[in-house]
Amino acid sequence: MTDASKGEDGPENRDGRDEGAFDADETLFLRVGVPRADETMQLRVPPPPAKPQSPEPGESQAGVGRAERRRSARPTAKERAAALPAALRALSARLRPLLAPLEPYARRVAPYARRLKPVYPRPGRTGWRRWIPSWRQWLGGVLTSFGLLCAFLYTAYALTDIPSNLNTYATQQDNVYFWSDGTPMARTGWVQRQAMPLDEIPEDVRWAVLAAENENFYSDPGISVKGITRALFRTVGEGDTEGGSTITQQYVKNVYLTQNRTITRKFTEAMISLKLDNKMSKDKILEGYLNTSWFGRGTYGIQRAAQAYYGKDVSRLNASEAAMLASLLKGAGLYDPTLNAANHKRAVERWSWILDRMVKIGKLSPQERARYKTFPEPLKSNPLYDTGEQSDYLVELASQYAKKSAHLTDQQFDLGGYQIYTTFDRKREKALTRAVAEARKQAKRDNPKAAKNGHYGAASVATDGRILAVYGGPDHRRQGYNESNATTVPAGSAFLPFVYAAGLEHGVHKTRGGPATPVTPDSVYNGDDGVPVTTPEGPYWDRSGKKVAAHNDDGRSYGQISLRQALAQSVNTPFMQLGMDTGLEKVRRTAEASGLLPSSIGPQVPTLSLGNSTPSAIRMASGYATFAAGGTHTEPYSVRRITRNGSPVPLTTPHAKRAVGAPVAQQVSDALGDSFRAGHPDTAAAEPGATGKAGTNEKDTAAWYAGTADSVSTAVVVYRIDLAKSLEPLPLDGLAGTAANNVPYNLWSAATGLG
């Protein structure tokens, strides 16, 4: 034991300690007898003297001594293990089998890792050099930082979710309304945006945008490290941010994030972009980008931009026009060439650069590029029609019908993106609006007091139910009340054809419970003024105990007259009695089947036959169209087709239903033809198939004219109402003109093209 404990330098160690001396923590374990596994005997012996180490070049003897003392002061592995809490020891025991395969590699790396551990101040150095890390420590710091950064980015990526809710503003679109010929009529909504499927956007348009913004779109990972680095540098260094984003990043910003220019938003944008690029196809990302990007002139998306700058759909753009629109993505305020000369110069330069880029990336041939030498000048202003004046009434009718027939909620419809193809005929609408505007001006000159509260409702409805034109009022923004759709004034004698049709269809009953007696156009009734109305039981008494009698206009008597003549000459008394003989319930059903709304039908009393009902101009035109359609009625409709972002929306369209028999409808039309020829022989000679009838009432609160020409039925009504007080009709006071210059007929003839 003595030999084993001696140092190589003799009986005394270099540190002055006697060889027999030993430290308190140095022990020698000897197992004696081994009665039990945990019984040991401890004998303390001095440690062998440490072999002196020669200092490395540049190190002093003192430095070696300090390092030696540090090593001797380090706790042993067992001491460190004993110091660990029980929970950590349990965790270590569980992890040990999992980490066992890495142990051989860890042993190899451990010596190098210990060398990289920073020790400050550095031993063996003097002065300022003691505080300078070695190259190993620099390398360790860089590798550690890189590892931590990778771990942070991986964690951030794993914890980042693609938002399930898109920005409402990013997804909101406008609804576009079209005339019957397919040209734009109006748009509604806060945002001018119309989404288009990618396959409906020409490739030249797509690649013009990609050449301008992100030519490596189909190969990049969704972000641009260079662009992000540049943006961060400018943000930190100059308090601003810069672009350099990929199309994926721009799309994420448009639909998921705000436009705030901050480092936090930029980082979130990058994380979502990476994840979106892994979960969504490139084509879908490009489609979304093209449909949500801002192009100036109040437009979002390439479709609305094409319409705003070139007045055409995106599908009709060529590469040159596409390059001009792509230049706007850099900033419409700087590149809209119509704003000023500087913008025009910038736009031309960027347009040319984009076309050259398309050639460089192989998406445009040099021959095609050579064709585009002239800058495609856009329209001076946005041609998209906004609502206002008369078009608001058309939009109101079409939107109500669209939501009802397509089963859309207000919330769905307000999100936009719908293309509503209406039935409105632009030429007819223009003619009708112009005619009513002239009538209003004339009324103000001739009778300003009556004209102050004057209203003119008009509508043209085809025999298949299409609403071709309406006049709703002077300006929807000043008067939301729609005069063409109002049910406030009585139909008067314009209602007589429905009574006539009911009698011809169902016959009459002269005795209670007896069989029906057929009625023909030649059936004769008493046409005198003041003829009492009778029932099978005798005279009809009103609630005040008086006999009810019918009266003709101006109190004129006609004697015995056929029903056809009575309708042609608008004789009231025969039809009041015919209604009683036929049955007021049958008259009501016939009017409703022909197109009048049940809510507008008047009380079921004898005056029902004289027009106490209050149909709108649209419904009156629809009712007359039933007779021209051979007795079949189609509910009036204002929308023929709806799409959303190019995809058809299911639409419930009305179908023709039998209202009266075809012979009855023809007989009614014949009588209306007689009426038209009697009142307007010159026009009837030019248009032999035209039919029509005037309508007045006893209190002179409304004047009508309704009739059909070229399979289109038109109804016009003139009346007075003080909207500031009530909806109670006022006397016309000459507003409807005279027999020789009848205002409703003049408007009717202008609307039908016969004026």
Short mmCIF file of N, CA and C in Angstrom, two decimals, residues 173-179 182 184 186-188 193-197 200 291 303-304 307 313 398 402 406 408 413 416-422 639-649 651:
data_model
loop_
_atom_site.label_atom_id
_atom_site.label_comp_id
_atom_site.label_asym_id
_atom_site.label_seq_id
_atom_site.Cartn_x
_atom_site.Cartn_y
_atom_site.Cartn_z
N GLN A 173 -68.04 40.60 -51.97
CA GLN A 173 -68.00 41.01 -53.37
C GLN A 173 -69.23 41.85 -53.67
N ASP A 174 -69.23 42.46 -54.82
CA ASP A 174 -70.43 43.17 -55.24
C ASP A 174 -71.31 42.23 -56.05
N ASN A 175 -72.57 42.57 -56.13
CA ASN A 175 -73.51 41.85 -56.98
C ASN A 175 -73.72 42.67 -58.24
N VAL A 176 -73.63 42.02 -59.37
CA VAL A 176 -73.74 42.72 -60.65
C VAL A 176 -75.04 42.32 -61.33
N TYR A 177 -75.75 43.33 -61.83
CA TYR A 177 -77.02 43.11 -62.52
C TYR A 177 -76.83 43.41 -64.00
N PHE A 178 -77.44 42.58 -64.84
CA PHE A 178 -77.29 42.72 -66.28
C PHE A 178 -78.66 42.91 -66.94
N TRP A 179 -78.65 43.67 -68.02
CA TRP A 179 -79.85 43.80 -68.84
C TRP A 179 -80.15 42.46 -69.52
N GLY A 182 -77.49 41.09 -71.76
CA GLY A 182 -76.23 40.67 -71.18
C GLY A 182 -75.27 41.78 -70.83
N PRO A 184 -73.91 45.11 -68.69
CA PRO A 184 -74.06 45.48 -67.27
C PRO A 184 -75.12 46.57 -67.09
N ALA A 186 -76.25 47.45 -63.43
CA ALA A 186 -75.98 48.09 -62.15
C ALA A 186 -75.19 47.14 -61.28
N ARG A 187 -74.64 47.66 -60.21
CA ARG A 187 -73.94 46.85 -59.23
C ARG A 187 -74.32 47.34 -57.85
N THR A 188 -74.25 46.47 -56.88
CA THR A 188 -74.52 46.84 -55.50
C THR A 188 -73.45 46.25 -54.62
N ARG A 193 -65.88 43.62 -56.47
CA ARG A 193 -65.09 42.41 -56.62
C ARG A 193 -65.98 41.31 -57.18
N GLN A 194 -65.46 40.58 -58.14
CA GLN A 194 -66.15 39.42 -58.70
C GLN A 194 -65.13 38.30 -58.86
N ALA A 195 -65.28 37.23 -58.08
CA ALA A 195 -64.34 36.11 -58.15
C ALA A 195 -64.59 35.30 -59.42
N MET A 196 -63.49 34.84 -60.02
CA MET A 196 -63.56 34.04 -61.23
C MET A 196 -62.75 32.75 -61.05
N PRO A 197 -63.25 31.61 -61.51
CA PRO A 197 -62.45 30.38 -61.47
C PRO A 197 -61.18 30.54 -62.31
N GLU A 200 -61.11 30.04 -66.08
CA GLU A 200 -61.73 31.05 -66.93
C GLU A 200 -60.85 32.28 -67.10
N ASN A 291 -58.27 37.02 -57.40
CA ASN A 291 -59.63 37.46 -57.09
C ASN A 291 -59.72 38.39 -55.90
N GLN A 303 -61.23 40.19 -62.64
CA GLN A 303 -62.45 40.31 -63.43
C GLN A 303 -62.98 41.73 -63.41
N ARG A 304 -63.08 42.31 -62.20
CA ARG A 304 -63.60 43.68 -62.09
C ARG A 304 -62.60 44.68 -62.67
N GLN A 307 -63.09 44.80 -66.39
CA GLN A 307 -64.28 45.56 -66.74
C GLN A 307 -64.08 47.05 -66.51
N ASP A 313 -64.84 41.35 -70.10
CA ASP A 313 -64.55 40.30 -69.14
C ASP A 313 -63.09 39.89 -69.24
N ALA A 398 -85.36 43.09 -58.81
CA ALA A 398 -84.56 41.92 -59.16
C ALA A 398 -83.95 41.26 -57.93
N ALA A 402 -84.61 37.55 -56.77
CA ALA A 402 -83.46 36.64 -56.75
C ALA A 402 -83.37 35.90 -55.42
N ALA A 406 -84.12 31.95 -55.53
CA ALA A 406 -82.90 31.16 -55.33
C ALA A 406 -82.74 30.70 -53.89
N LEU A 408 -82.13 32.37 -51.07
CA LEU A 408 -80.94 32.96 -50.47
C LEU A 408 -81.35 33.83 -49.29
N PHE A 413 -76.80 36.79 -49.55
CA PHE A 413 -76.86 37.68 -50.70
C PHE A 413 -75.93 38.88 -50.51
N GLY A 416 -72.27 38.90 -51.51
CA GLY A 416 -71.98 39.26 -52.90
C GLY A 416 -71.43 38.13 -53.73
N GLY A 417 -70.94 38.51 -54.89
CA GLY A 417 -70.40 37.54 -55.82
C GLY A 417 -71.41 37.01 -56.80
N TYR A 418 -72.63 37.55 -56.77
CA TYR A 418 -73.69 37.05 -57.64
C TYR A 418 -73.78 37.88 -58.91
N GLN A 419 -74.02 37.19 -60.01
CA GLN A 419 -74.32 37.84 -61.28
C GLN A 419 -75.80 37.59 -61.56
N ILE A 420 -76.58 38.65 -61.56
CA ILE A 420 -78.03 38.53 -61.72
C ILE A 420 -78.39 39.01 -63.11
N TYR A 421 -78.84 38.08 -63.93
CA TYR A 421 -79.22 38.38 -65.31
C TYR A 421 -80.73 38.63 -65.33
N THR A 422 -81.10 39.89 -65.49
CA THR A 422 -82.50 40.27 -65.38
C THR A 422 -83.22 40.13 -66.71
N VAL A 639 -85.87 37.99 -63.04
CA VAL A 639 -84.53 37.39 -63.13
C VAL A 639 -84.65 36.07 -63.88
N ARG A 640 -83.84 35.92 -64.91
CA ARG A 640 -83.89 34.70 -65.71
C ARG A 640 -82.75 33.73 -65.39
N ARG A 641 -81.66 34.26 -64.81
CA ARG A 641 -80.51 33.39 -64.50
C ARG A 641 -79.66 34.05 -63.43
N ILE A 642 -79.09 33.22 -62.55
CA ILE A 642 -78.18 33.71 -61.51
C ILE A 642 -76.94 32.82 -61.49
N THR A 643 -75.78 33.44 -61.40
CA THR A 643 -74.54 32.70 -61.18
C THR A 643 -73.80 33.33 -60.02
N ARG A 644 -72.93 32.57 -59.42
CA ARG A 644 -72.06 33.11 -58.37
C ARG A 644 -70.63 32.71 -58.70
N ASN A 645 -69.84 33.72 -58.99
CA ASN A 645 -68.45 33.48 -59.40
C ASN A 645 -68.38 32.53 -60.59
N GLY A 646 -69.32 32.66 -61.49
CA GLY A 646 -69.33 31.87 -62.70
C GLY A 646 -70.08 30.57 -62.62
N SER A 647 -70.46 30.14 -61.42
CA SER A 647 -71.16 28.86 -61.26
C SER A 647 -72.66 29.11 -61.16
N PRO A 648 -73.48 28.32 -61.86
CA PRO A 648 -74.93 28.53 -61.83
C PRO A 648 -75.51 28.35 -60.43
N VAL A 649 -76.47 29.19 -60.10
CA VAL A 649 -77.21 29.09 -58.84
C VAL A 649 -78.60 28.55 -59.17
N LEU A 651 -82.33 28.08 -59.55
CA LEU A 651 -83.34 29.13 -59.55
C LEU A 651 -84.71 28.51 -59.82
#
